[in-house]
Coordinates of C-alpha atoms in Angstrom, one line a residue:
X88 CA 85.7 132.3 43.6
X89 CA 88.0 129.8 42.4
X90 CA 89.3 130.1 39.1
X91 CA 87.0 128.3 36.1
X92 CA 88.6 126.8 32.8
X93 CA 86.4 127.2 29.8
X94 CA 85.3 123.9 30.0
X95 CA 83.6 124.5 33.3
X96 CA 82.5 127.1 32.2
X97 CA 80.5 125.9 29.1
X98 CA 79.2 123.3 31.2
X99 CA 77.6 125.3 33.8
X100 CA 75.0 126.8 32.0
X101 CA 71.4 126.1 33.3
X102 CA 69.1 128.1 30.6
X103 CA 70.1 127.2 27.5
X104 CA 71.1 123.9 25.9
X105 CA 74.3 122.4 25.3
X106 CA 74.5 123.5 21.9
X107 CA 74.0 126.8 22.8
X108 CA 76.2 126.8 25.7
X109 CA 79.2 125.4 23.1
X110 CA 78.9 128.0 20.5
X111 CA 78.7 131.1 23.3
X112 CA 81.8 133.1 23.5
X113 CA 83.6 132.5 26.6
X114 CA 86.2 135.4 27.6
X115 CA 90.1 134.6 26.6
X116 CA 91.8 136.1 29.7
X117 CA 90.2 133.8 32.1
X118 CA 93.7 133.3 33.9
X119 CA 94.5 137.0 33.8
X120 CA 90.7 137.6 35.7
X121 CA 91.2 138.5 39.9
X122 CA 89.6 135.3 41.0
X123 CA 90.2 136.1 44.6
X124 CA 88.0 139.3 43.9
X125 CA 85.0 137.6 42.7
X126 CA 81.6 135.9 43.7
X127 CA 80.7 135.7 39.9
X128 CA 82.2 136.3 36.8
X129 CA 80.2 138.3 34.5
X130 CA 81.0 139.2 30.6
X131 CA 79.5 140.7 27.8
X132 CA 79.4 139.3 24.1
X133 CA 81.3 141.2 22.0
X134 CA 79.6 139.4 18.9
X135 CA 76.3 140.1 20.5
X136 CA 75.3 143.6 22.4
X137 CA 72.5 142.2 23.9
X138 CA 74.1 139.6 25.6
X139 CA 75.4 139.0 28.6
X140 CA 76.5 135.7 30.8
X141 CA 77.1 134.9 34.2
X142 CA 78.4 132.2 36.2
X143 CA 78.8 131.8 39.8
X144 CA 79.7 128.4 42.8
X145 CA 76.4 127.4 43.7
X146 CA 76.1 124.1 45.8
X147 CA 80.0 123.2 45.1
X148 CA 79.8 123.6 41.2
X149 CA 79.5 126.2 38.8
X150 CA 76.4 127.7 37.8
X151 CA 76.0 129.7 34.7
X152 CA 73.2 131.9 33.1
X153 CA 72.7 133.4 30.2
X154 CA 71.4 137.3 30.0
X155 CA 69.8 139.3 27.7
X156 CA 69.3 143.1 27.9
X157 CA 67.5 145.6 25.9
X158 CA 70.0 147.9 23.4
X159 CA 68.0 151.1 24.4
X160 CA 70.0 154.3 25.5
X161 CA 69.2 156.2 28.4
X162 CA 70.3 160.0 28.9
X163 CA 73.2 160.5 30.5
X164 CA 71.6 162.6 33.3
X165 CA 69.4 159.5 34.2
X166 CA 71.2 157.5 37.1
X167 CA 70.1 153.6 38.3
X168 CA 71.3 151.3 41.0
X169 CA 72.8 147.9 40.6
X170 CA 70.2 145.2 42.7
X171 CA 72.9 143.3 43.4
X172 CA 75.9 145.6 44.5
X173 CA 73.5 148.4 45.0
X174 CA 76.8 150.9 42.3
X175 CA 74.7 154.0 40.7
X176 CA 75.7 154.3 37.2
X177 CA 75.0 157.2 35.2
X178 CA 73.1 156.3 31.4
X179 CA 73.7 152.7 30.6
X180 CA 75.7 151.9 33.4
X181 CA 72.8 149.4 34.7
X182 CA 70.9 147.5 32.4
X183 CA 67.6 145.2 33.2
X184 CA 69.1 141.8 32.3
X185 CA 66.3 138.8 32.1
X186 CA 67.3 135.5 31.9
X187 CA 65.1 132.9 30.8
X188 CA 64.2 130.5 33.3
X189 CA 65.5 126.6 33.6
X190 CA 63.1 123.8 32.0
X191 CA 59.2 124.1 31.3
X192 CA 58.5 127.6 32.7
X193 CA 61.6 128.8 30.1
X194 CA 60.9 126.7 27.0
X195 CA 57.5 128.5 27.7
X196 CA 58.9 132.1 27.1
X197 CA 58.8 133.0 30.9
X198 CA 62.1 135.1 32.3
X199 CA 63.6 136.6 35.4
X200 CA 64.6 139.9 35.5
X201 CA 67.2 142.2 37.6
X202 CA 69.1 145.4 37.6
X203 CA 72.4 144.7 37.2
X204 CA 75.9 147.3 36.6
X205 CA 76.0 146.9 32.6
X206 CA 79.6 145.6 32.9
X207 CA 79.0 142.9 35.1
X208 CA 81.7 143.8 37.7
X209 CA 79.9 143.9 40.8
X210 CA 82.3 142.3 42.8
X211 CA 85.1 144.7 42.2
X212 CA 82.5 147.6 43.1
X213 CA 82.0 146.5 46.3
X214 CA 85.7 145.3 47.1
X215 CA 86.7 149.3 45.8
X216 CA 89.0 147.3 43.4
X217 CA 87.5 149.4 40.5
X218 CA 85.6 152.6 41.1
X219 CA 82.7 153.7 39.7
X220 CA 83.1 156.9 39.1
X221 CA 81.7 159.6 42.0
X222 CA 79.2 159.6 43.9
X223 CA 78.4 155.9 43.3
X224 CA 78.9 153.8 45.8
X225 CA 77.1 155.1 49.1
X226 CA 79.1 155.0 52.3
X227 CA 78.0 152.2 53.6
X228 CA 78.2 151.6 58.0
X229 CA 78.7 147.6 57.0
X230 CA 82.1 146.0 56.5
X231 CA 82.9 144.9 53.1
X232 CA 82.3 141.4 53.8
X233 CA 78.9 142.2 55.0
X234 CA 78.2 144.2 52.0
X235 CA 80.0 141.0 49.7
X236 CA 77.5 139.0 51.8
X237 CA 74.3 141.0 50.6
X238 CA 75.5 140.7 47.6
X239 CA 76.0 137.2 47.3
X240 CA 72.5 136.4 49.0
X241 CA 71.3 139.0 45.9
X242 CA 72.7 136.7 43.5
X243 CA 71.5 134.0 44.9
X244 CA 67.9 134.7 45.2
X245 CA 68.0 135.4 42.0
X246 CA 69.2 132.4 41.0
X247 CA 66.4 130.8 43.2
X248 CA 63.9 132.6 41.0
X249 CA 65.4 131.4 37.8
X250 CA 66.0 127.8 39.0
X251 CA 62.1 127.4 40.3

């Protein structure tokens, strides 16, 4: 992914309006983030726990989407697995993010939802830049670019969900 400003960043967004996309909080570190290790870039709002955003290329720009997700604990014991990078996570480690979805369908209440790792760093999962902890990533008999492909086609169908 190549590296976004906070400018493209706020103007990505395809599920909430402008004003809403100007008064989210947009991470600091932006140039300390491994852009040559991501297809997205996923954060959390520390000012609100039940959001999350994320923003990925998509047709030579940026899109961006904003994500909600429930603030209920699960046991530690219970274990789920990211749709996207297909990471197990003990507890809270994946979370059911919906989005709502772009134009009359959202303004109507309707949403998109998906299993995603609760810290948003799918990319770095797959790539074995940050480990999960073990047992959670399956070995796998498809090279990591073919495993960052099925990821990327994850993403983007959901995206064509949200977008139709």
């Amino acid at each position: 992914m190549k590296p976004l400003t906070e400018q493209d960043i706020r103007g990505s967004f395809v599920n909430c309006s402008k004003g809403e996309a100007k008064r989210l909080f947009v991470p600091h570190d932006l140039a300390d983030r491994p852009w040559e290790h991501l297809d997205f870039l996923g954060w959390r709002d520390p000012g609100a726990p039940d959001r999350s955003y994320l923003v990925t290329e998509r047709s030579g720009g940026p899109v961006g989407v904003t994500l909600r997700f429930p603030s209920q604990q699960r046991g530690f014991m219970h274990r789920s697995m990211c749709s996207l990078c297909l990471t197990t996570h003990p507890g809270n480690g994946v979370c059911l993010m919906t989005a709502r979805k772009v134009g009359p369908a959202g303004r109507e209440g309707n949403s998109v939802g998906v299993y995603i790792c609760a810290d948003l760093a799918c990319s770095l999962y797959v790539r074995g830049k940050k480990l999960p902890g073990p047992g959670a990533r399956f070995e796998e008999s498809l090279t990591v670019e073919e495993q960052v492909a099925r990821m990327n086609g994850h993403v983007s169908a959901f995206l064509d969900r949200l977008l139709s």
